[in-house]
mmCIF file of C-alpha atoms in Angstrom:
data_model
loop_
_atom_site.group_PDB
_atom_site.id
_atom_site.type_symbol
_atom_site.label_atom_id
_atom_site.label_comp_id
_atom_site.label_asym_id
_atom_site.label_seq_id
_atom_site.Cartn_x
_atom_site.Cartn_y
_atom_site.Cartn_z
ATOM 1 C CA MET A 26 122.652 20.579 66.348
ATOM 2 C CA ALA A 27 126.203 20.306 65.031
ATOM 3 C CA SER A 28 127.373 16.832 64.155
ATOM 4 C CA GLY A 29 131.111 16.446 63.663
ATOM 5 C CA SER A 30 132.171 19.277 61.414
ATOM 6 C CA LYS A 31 128.658 20.352 60.423
ATOM 7 C CA THR A 32 127.424 23.744 61.585
ATOM 8 C CA ALA A 33 123.964 25.248 61.172
ATOM 9 C CA LEU A 34 124.211 29.007 60.776
ATOM 10 C CA GLY A 35 121.188 31.133 61.647
ATOM 11 C CA VAL A 36 120.330 34.756 60.837
ATOM 12 C CA VAL A 37 117.369 36.767 62.117
ATOM 13 C CA GLN A 38 115.926 40.117 61.006
ATOM 14 C CA PHE A 39 113.241 42.322 62.528
ATOM 15 C CA ALA A 40 112.051 45.898 62.984
ATOM 16 C CA CYS A 41 113.472 47.837 65.925
ATOM 17 C CA THR A 42 111.673 50.309 68.146
ATOM 18 C CA ASP A 43 113.091 52.588 70.830
ATOM 19 C CA ASP A 44 111.932 50.191 73.554
ATOM 20 C CA LEU A 45 115.016 48.254 74.615
ATOM 21 C CA ALA A 46 113.034 45.637 76.524
ATOM 22 C CA GLY A 47 110.757 45.092 73.543
ATOM 23 C CA ASN A 48 113.700 44.717 71.166
ATOM 24 C CA LEU A 49 115.327 42.201 73.501
ATOM 25 C CA GLU A 50 112.071 40.269 73.626
ATOM 26 C CA THR A 51 111.800 40.211 69.819
ATOM 27 C CA ALA A 52 115.433 39.230 69.354
ATOM 28 C CA SER A 53 115.146 36.485 71.971
ATOM 29 C CA ARG A 54 111.978 35.087 70.396
ATOM 30 C CA LEU A 55 113.567 34.861 66.959
ATOM 31 C CA ILE A 56 116.837 33.489 68.333
ATOM 32 C CA ARG A 57 114.844 30.777 70.113
ATOM 33 C CA GLN A 58 113.077 29.994 66.866
ATOM 34 C CA ALA A 59 116.401 29.702 65.030
ATOM 35 C CA ALA A 60 117.836 27.456 67.738
ATOM 36 C CA GLY A 61 114.665 25.372 67.652
ATOM 37 C CA GLU A 62 115.247 24.873 63.927
ATOM 38 C CA GLY A 63 118.757 23.620 64.630
ATOM 39 C CA ALA A 64 120.959 26.745 64.468
ATOM 40 C CA ASN A 65 124.261 26.545 66.349
ATOM 41 C CA ILE A 66 125.255 30.168 65.662
ATOM 42 C CA VAL A 67 122.680 32.965 65.391
ATOM 43 C CA LEU A 68 123.425 36.420 63.993
ATOM 44 C CA VAL A 69 121.310 39.429 65.013
ATOM 45 C CA GLN A 70 121.431 42.834 63.324
ATOM 46 C CA GLU A 71 123.587 45.821 64.254
ATOM 47 C CA LEU A 72 122.630 47.947 67.306
ATOM 48 C CA PHE A 73 119.328 46.093 67.695
ATOM 49 C CA GLU A 74 118.775 47.526 71.185
ATOM 50 C CA GLY A 75 117.059 50.609 69.732
ATOM 51 C CA LEU A 76 116.501 52.837 66.735
ATOM 52 C CA TYR A 77 119.436 53.534 64.449
ATOM 53 C CA PHE A 78 120.219 56.871 66.066
ATOM 54 C CA CYS A 79 123.042 57.758 63.652
ATOM 55 C CA GLN A 80 120.500 59.360 61.309
ATOM 56 C CA THR A 81 121.137 62.530 63.310
ATOM 57 C CA GLN A 82 123.946 64.162 65.264
ATOM 58 C CA ASP A 83 122.598 64.691 68.766
ATOM 59 C CA PRO A 84 124.686 64.355 71.948
ATOM 60 C CA ILE A 85 121.677 62.917 73.772
ATOM 61 C CA HIS A 86 122.320 59.581 72.079
ATOM 62 C CA PHE A 87 125.639 59.081 73.854
ATOM 63 C CA GLY A 88 123.447 58.164 76.815
ATOM 64 C CA ARG A 89 122.584 54.926 75.003
ATOM 65 C CA ALA A 90 126.130 53.610 75.459
ATOM 66 C CA HIS A 91 127.245 51.408 78.349
ATOM 67 C CA ALA A 92 130.376 49.561 79.374
ATOM 68 C CA LEU A 93 130.505 45.886 78.448
ATOM 69 C CA ALA A 94 130.163 44.800 82.089
ATOM 70 C CA ASP A 95 126.853 46.571 82.640
ATOM 71 C CA HIS A 96 125.381 46.864 79.145
ATOM 72 C CA PRO A 97 121.685 45.904 79.337
ATOM 73 C CA VAL A 98 121.754 43.626 76.261
ATOM 74 C CA ILE A 99 124.813 41.588 77.203
ATOM 75 C CA ALA A 100 123.758 39.622 80.316
ATOM 76 C CA PRO A 101 120.384 38.546 78.824
ATOM 77 C CA MET A 102 122.125 37.356 75.663
ATOM 78 C CA GLN A 103 124.711 35.470 77.717
ATOM 79 C CA ALA A 104 121.922 33.693 79.577
ATOM 80 C CA LEU A 105 120.136 32.878 76.325
ATOM 81 C CA ALA A 106 123.286 31.526 74.659
ATOM 82 C CA ARG A 107 123.972 29.337 77.700
ATOM 83 C CA GLU A 108 120.382 28.073 77.864
ATOM 84 C CA LEU A 109 120.182 27.236 74.145
ATOM 85 C CA GLY A 110 123.777 26.076 73.743
ATOM 86 C CA ILE A 111 124.427 28.429 70.820
ATOM 87 C CA VAL A 112 127.011 31.025 69.857
ATOM 88 C CA LEU A 113 125.715 34.621 69.760
ATOM 89 C CA PRO A 114 127.689 37.576 68.374
ATOM 90 C CA VAL A 115 125.958 40.543 70.050
ATOM 91 C CA SER A 116 126.119 44.088 68.706
ATOM 92 C CA PHE A 117 126.164 46.889 71.302
ATOM 93 C CA PHE A 118 126.992 50.583 71.763
ATOM 94 C CA GLU A 119 130.070 50.478 73.994
ATOM 95 C CA LYS A 120 131.367 53.150 76.371
ATOM 96 C CA LYS A 121 134.908 52.750 77.674
ATOM 97 C CA ASN A 122 135.840 55.671 79.924
ATOM 98 C CA GLN A 123 135.677 58.677 77.551
ATOM 99 C CA ALA A 124 135.596 56.604 74.357
ATOM 100 C CA PHE A 125 132.588 55.273 72.443
ATOM 101 C CA TYR A 126 132.628 52.315 70.053
ATOM 102 C CA ASN A 127 130.305 50.319 67.823
ATOM 103 C CA SER A 128 131.161 46.855 69.121
ATOM 104 C CA ILE A 129 130.455 43.121 69.046
ATOM 105 C CA ALA A 130 130.705 40.815 72.041
ATOM 106 C CA MET A 131 131.287 37.216 70.988
ATOM 107 C CA ILE A 132 129.312 34.994 73.364
ATOM 108 C CA ASP A 133 129.975 31.268 73.188
ATOM 109 C CA ASP A 134 127.619 28.394 73.883
ATOM 110 C CA THR A 135 128.474 28.394 77.605
ATOM 111 C CA GLY A 136 127.480 32.064 77.931
ATOM 112 C CA ALA A 137 131.096 33.196 78.293
ATOM 113 C CA ILE A 138 132.318 36.310 76.487
ATOM 114 C CA LEU A 139 135.213 35.284 74.264
ATOM 115 C CA GLY A 140 136.138 38.856 73.424
ATOM 116 C CA VAL A 141 135.075 42.127 71.835
ATOM 117 C CA TYR A 142 135.543 43.472 68.317
ATOM 118 C CA ARG A 143 135.217 47.219 67.696
ATOM 119 C CA LYS A 144 134.094 48.387 64.263
ATOM 120 C CA SER A 145 137.110 49.392 62.175
ATOM 121 C CA HIS A 146 135.561 51.369 59.311
ATOM 122 C CA ILE A 147 133.268 54.194 60.440
ATOM 123 C CA PRO A 148 130.989 55.765 57.799
ATOM 124 C CA ASP A 149 130.065 59.418 57.620
ATOM 125 C CA GLY A 150 127.316 60.469 55.234
ATOM 126 C CA PRO A 151 123.697 61.614 55.170
ATOM 127 C CA GLY A 152 121.665 59.278 57.351
ATOM 128 C CA TYR A 153 124.768 57.397 58.540
ATOM 129 C CA SER A 154 126.655 59.940 60.680
ATOM 130 C CA GLU A 155 128.575 57.369 62.677
ATOM 131 C CA LYS A 156 131.804 59.365 63.015
ATOM 132 C CA PHE A 157 129.934 61.718 65.348
ATOM 133 C CA TYR A 158 129.367 58.838 67.782
ATOM 134 C CA PHE A 159 132.046 56.173 67.333
ATOM 135 C CA ARG A 160 135.817 56.079 67.450
ATOM 136 C CA PRO A 161 137.443 53.793 64.866
ATOM 137 C CA GLY A 162 137.960 50.429 66.506
ATOM 138 C CA ASP A 163 141.302 49.666 68.139
ATOM 139 C CA THR A 164 140.989 45.877 68.384
ATOM 140 C CA GLY A 165 142.083 44.978 64.885
ATOM 141 C CA PHE A 166 140.175 42.239 63.118
ATOM 142 C CA LYS A 167 139.279 39.289 65.308
ATOM 143 C CA VAL A 168 138.381 35.635 64.908
ATOM 144 C CA TRP A 169 137.154 33.331 67.634
ATOM 145 C CA PRO A 170 137.427 29.522 67.793
ATOM 146 C CA THR A 171 134.122 28.087 69.033
ATOM 147 C CA ARG A 172 132.617 24.613 69.272
ATOM 148 C CA PHE A 173 130.854 25.283 65.972
ATOM 149 C CA GLY A 174 133.770 26.712 64.019
ATOM 150 C CA THR A 175 136.101 29.691 63.954
ATOM 151 C CA ILE A 176 134.077 32.855 63.439
ATOM 152 C CA GLY A 177 135.099 36.248 62.108
ATOM 153 C CA VAL A 178 132.777 39.240 62.540
ATOM 154 C CA GLY A 179 132.791 42.636 60.873
ATOM 155 C CA ILE A 180 130.185 45.341 61.461
ATOM 156 C CA CYS A 181 128.164 46.999 58.673
ATOM 157 C CA TRP A 182 130.525 49.377 56.795
ATOM 158 C CA ASP A 183 133.325 46.841 57.392
ATOM 159 C CA GLN A 184 131.438 44.563 54.990
ATOM 160 C CA TRP A 185 132.299 46.698 51.966
ATOM 161 C CA PHE A 186 136.068 46.196 52.378
ATOM 162 C CA PRO A 187 137.570 43.017 50.880
ATOM 163 C CA GLU A 188 140.689 43.533 52.994
ATOM 164 C CA ALA A 189 138.671 42.955 56.181
ATOM 165 C CA ALA A 190 137.183 39.674 54.967
ATOM 166 C CA ARG A 191 140.531 38.454 53.658
ATOM 167 C CA ALA A 192 142.266 39.370 56.926
ATOM 168 C CA MET A 193 139.738 37.331 58.911
ATOM 169 C CA ALA A 194 140.105 34.421 56.500
ATOM 170 C CA LEU A 195 143.906 34.536 56.827
ATOM 171 C CA MET A 196 143.498 34.528 60.614
ATOM 172 C CA GLY A 197 141.617 31.234 60.393
ATOM 173 C CA ALA A 198 137.964 32.194 60.064
ATOM 174 C CA GLU A 199 135.688 29.466 58.731
ATOM 175 C CA LEU A 200 132.587 31.681 58.632
ATOM 176 C CA ILE A 201 132.326 35.474 58.333
ATOM 177 C CA LEU A 202 129.367 37.357 59.799
ATOM 178 C CA TYR A 203 128.179 40.949 59.348
ATOM 179 C CA PRO A 204 125.489 42.546 61.528
ATOM 180 C CA THR A 205 124.327 45.667 59.721
ATOM 181 C CA ALA A 206 121.886 48.580 59.480
ATOM 182 C CA ILE A 207 121.421 49.783 55.909
ATOM 183 C CA GLY A 208 118.600 51.094 53.781
ATOM 184 C CA SER A 209 117.559 54.308 52.093
ATOM 185 C CA GLU A 210 120.008 57.053 51.142
ATOM 186 C CA PRO A 211 118.589 60.446 52.205
ATOM 187 C CA ALA A 212 120.729 62.356 49.700
ATOM 188 C CA ARG A 213 119.863 59.952 46.871
ATOM 189 C CA PRO A 214 116.220 58.837 47.103
ATOM 190 C CA ASP A 215 116.611 57.262 43.652
ATOM 191 C CA LEU A 216 119.428 54.978 44.830
ATOM 192 C CA ASP A 217 118.727 51.407 45.963
ATOM 193 C CA THR A 218 121.948 49.772 47.184
ATOM 194 C CA MET A 219 120.503 46.406 48.165
ATOM 195 C CA GLU A 220 121.855 44.296 45.299
ATOM 196 C CA HIS A 221 125.236 46.039 45.447
ATOM 197 C CA TRP A 222 125.331 45.430 49.213
ATOM 198 C CA ARG A 223 124.638 41.741 48.767
ATOM 199 C CA MET A 224 126.997 41.337 45.819
ATOM 200 C CA VAL A 225 130.004 42.712 47.684
ATOM 201 C CA MET A 226 129.613 40.228 50.528
ATOM 202 C CA ARG A 227 128.792 37.360 48.196
ATOM 203 C CA GLY A 228 132.108 38.194 46.547
ATOM 204 C CA HIS A 229 133.859 37.825 49.923
ATOM 205 C CA ALA A 230 132.283 34.384 50.279
ATOM 206 C CA ALA A 231 133.442 33.309 46.825
ATOM 207 C CA ALA A 232 136.927 34.847 47.087
ATOM 208 C CA ASN A 233 137.602 33.232 50.467
ATOM 209 C CA MET A 234 135.563 30.081 49.796
ATOM 210 C CA MET A 235 133.644 30.228 53.055
ATOM 211 C CA PRO A 236 130.095 31.091 54.156
ATOM 212 C CA VAL A 237 129.259 34.756 54.701
ATOM 213 C CA ALA A 238 126.071 35.978 56.400
ATOM 214 C CA ALA A 239 124.525 39.401 56.957
ATOM 215 C CA ALA A 240 121.684 40.425 59.270
ATOM 216 C CA ASN A 241 119.878 43.699 58.535
ATOM 217 C CA ARG A 242 116.967 45.508 60.155
ATOM 218 C CA ILE A 243 113.635 46.292 58.461
ATOM 219 C CA GLY A 244 111.001 49.022 58.567
ATOM 220 C CA ALA A 245 110.963 52.813 58.730
ATOM 221 C CA GLU A 246 112.436 54.608 61.733
ATOM 222 C CA THR A 247 111.906 58.245 62.714
ATOM 223 C CA ILE A 248 114.364 59.884 65.061
ATOM 224 C CA GLY A 249 115.218 63.558 65.531
ATOM 225 C CA GLY A 250 112.582 64.502 62.969
ATOM 226 C CA LYS A 251 114.203 62.373 60.256
ATOM 227 C CA THR A 252 112.863 59.141 58.782
ATOM 228 C CA GLN A 253 114.872 56.401 57.146
ATOM 229 C CA SER A 254 113.829 52.947 55.956
ATOM 230 C CA TYR A 255 115.839 49.723 56.077
ATOM 231 C CA TYR A 256 115.625 47.081 53.402
ATOM 232 C CA GLY A 257 116.119 43.824 55.270
ATOM 233 C CA SER A 258 117.213 41.272 52.649
ATOM 234 C CA SER A 259 119.378 39.458 55.204
ATOM 235 C CA PHE A 260 121.102 36.430 53.713
ATOM 236 C CA ILE A 261 123.507 33.534 54.038
ATOM 237 C CA ALA A 262 125.878 32.937 51.115
ATOM 238 C CA GLY A 263 127.691 29.674 50.557
ATOM 239 C CA PRO A 264 131.393 29.293 49.708
ATOM 240 C CA ASP A 265 130.687 29.796 46.007
ATOM 241 C CA GLY A 266 128.934 33.103 46.672
ATOM 242 C CA GLN A 267 125.510 31.692 45.847
ATOM 243 C CA LEU A 268 122.626 32.422 48.212
ATOM 244 C CA ALA A 269 121.953 29.529 50.580
ATOM 245 C CA ALA A 270 119.113 31.410 52.316
ATOM 246 C CA ASP A 271 117.691 34.907 51.984
ATOM 247 C CA ALA A 272 115.033 37.098 53.568
ATOM 248 C CA PRO A 273 112.602 39.566 51.985
ATOM 249 C CA ARG A 274 112.890 43.334 52.244
ATOM 250 C CA ASP A 275 110.036 43.444 54.744
ATOM 251 C CA GLY A 276 108.887 41.169 57.512
ATOM 252 C CA GLU A 277 110.571 39.237 60.272
ATOM 253 C CA ALA A 278 112.683 36.348 59.094
ATOM 254 C CA VAL A 279 114.679 33.421 60.438
ATOM 255 C CA LEU A 280 117.235 31.921 58.059
ATOM 256 C CA ILE A 281 119.125 28.652 58.479
ATOM 257 C CA ALA A 282 121.832 27.065 56.337
ATOM 258 C CA THR A 283 124.038 24.105 57.243
ATOM 259 C CA PHE A 284 127.646 23.694 56.152
ATOM 260 C CA ASP A 285 130.248 20.967 56.600
ATOM 261 C CA ARG A 286 133.347 22.842 57.708
ATOM 262 C CA GLN A 287 135.707 19.975 56.900
ATOM 263 C CA ASP A 288 134.392 19.751 53.350
ATOM 264 C CA LEU A 289 134.832 23.506 52.996
ATOM 265 C CA ALA A 290 138.389 23.356 54.363
ATOM 266 C CA ASP A 291 139.301 20.512 52.003
ATOM 267 C CA ASN A 292 137.892 22.433 49.041
ATOM 268 C CA ARG A 293 139.751 25.647 49.963
ATOM 269 C CA ALA A 294 143.018 23.731 50.227
ATOM 270 C CA ALA A 295 142.462 21.938 46.925
ATOM 271 C CA TRP A 296 141.747 25.166 45.026
ATOM 272 C CA GLY A 297 145.020 26.700 46.211
ATOM 273 C CA MET A 298 143.761 30.279 46.573
ATOM 274 C CA PHE A 299 145.635 30.719 49.825
ATOM 275 C CA ARG A 300 148.602 28.623 48.700
ATOM 276 C CA ASP A 301 149.172 30.799 45.656
ATOM 277 C CA ARG A 302 148.859 34.189 47.317
ATOM 278 C CA ARG A 303 151.804 36.580 46.806
ATOM 279 C CA PRO A 304 151.829 38.896 49.838
ATOM 280 C CA ASP A 305 155.268 40.125 48.741
ATOM 281 C CA LEU A 306 153.486 41.829 45.809
ATOM 282 C CA TYR A 307 150.640 43.393 47.781
ATOM 283 C CA GLY A 308 152.486 46.316 49.335
ATOM 284 C CA ALA A 309 150.099 48.823 47.731
ATOM 285 C CA LEU A 310 147.356 47.491 49.996
ATOM 286 C CA ALA A 311 149.234 48.800 53.028
ATOM 287 C CA THR A 312 149.207 52.375 51.686
ATOM 288 C CA ALA A 313 146.455 54.959 51.407
ATOM 289 C CA ASP A 314 147.133 55.856 47.791
ATOM 290 C CA GLY A 315 148.917 52.871 46.300
ATOM 291 C CA GLY A 316 152.176 54.825 46.273
ATOM 292 C CA ASP A 317 155.682 53.413 46.513
ATOM 293 C CA ARG A 318 156.998 53.704 50.079
ATOM 294 C CA THR A 319 160.629 53.091 49.089
#
């Protein structure tokens, strides 16, 4: 367990089926294992309640969404977080009136929901047709103070954008987490993005001098007559971008890495990366095309 400013970060990965109860059972088993190995925070992959349905565009899948208050994955995860005394960011398909979001509920170690983040960047490409299902998130980036540190969470496609990681760091994040679902590219069977995927997030860790972790699913999934495979390779990167723990492409995995948050904070301050920022020069980042707004 955490001692002083030390936090043990856990990540789990597994194959999903279309049996919600079975996926909850698998997630709970691996979360328990991570907590048993000392994890204070455990990250589970994106939309782990079922198959990654965004391979296809089919209105039937809107029936998978539920409001936060009655979503079938939320209450069991609250109970588990409370029982184990851990923080659990939980990915879920959210329905709010007529709107649908790809969301995270941040559950603290008492089982309370600290808040919800809705995915900001929504991809749209072969095998990843998320714009059909999800509105762009309206929450803005979020960070949550917890007993084990201040946590920022982005969701999958968010992880490719350095602006998102930097925004969470500026808001006080001490650790940045990314639940994800990524694998083969149906339009480019020759393309393997795994190392690129890892490298981008490892860059966020190094640029912001804080741990970054990603949880991905594994296995092949067939839905709507289409099959896509997911390459696992979940990982935890340290504040220098180096891998502190990593999982294989296949097979269930539980990863643990421990960090001293005070040491990390002292190191960030000493390096001066945030001291020497020049936001007055970064206006191009607030435009779509880098153009002059004056």
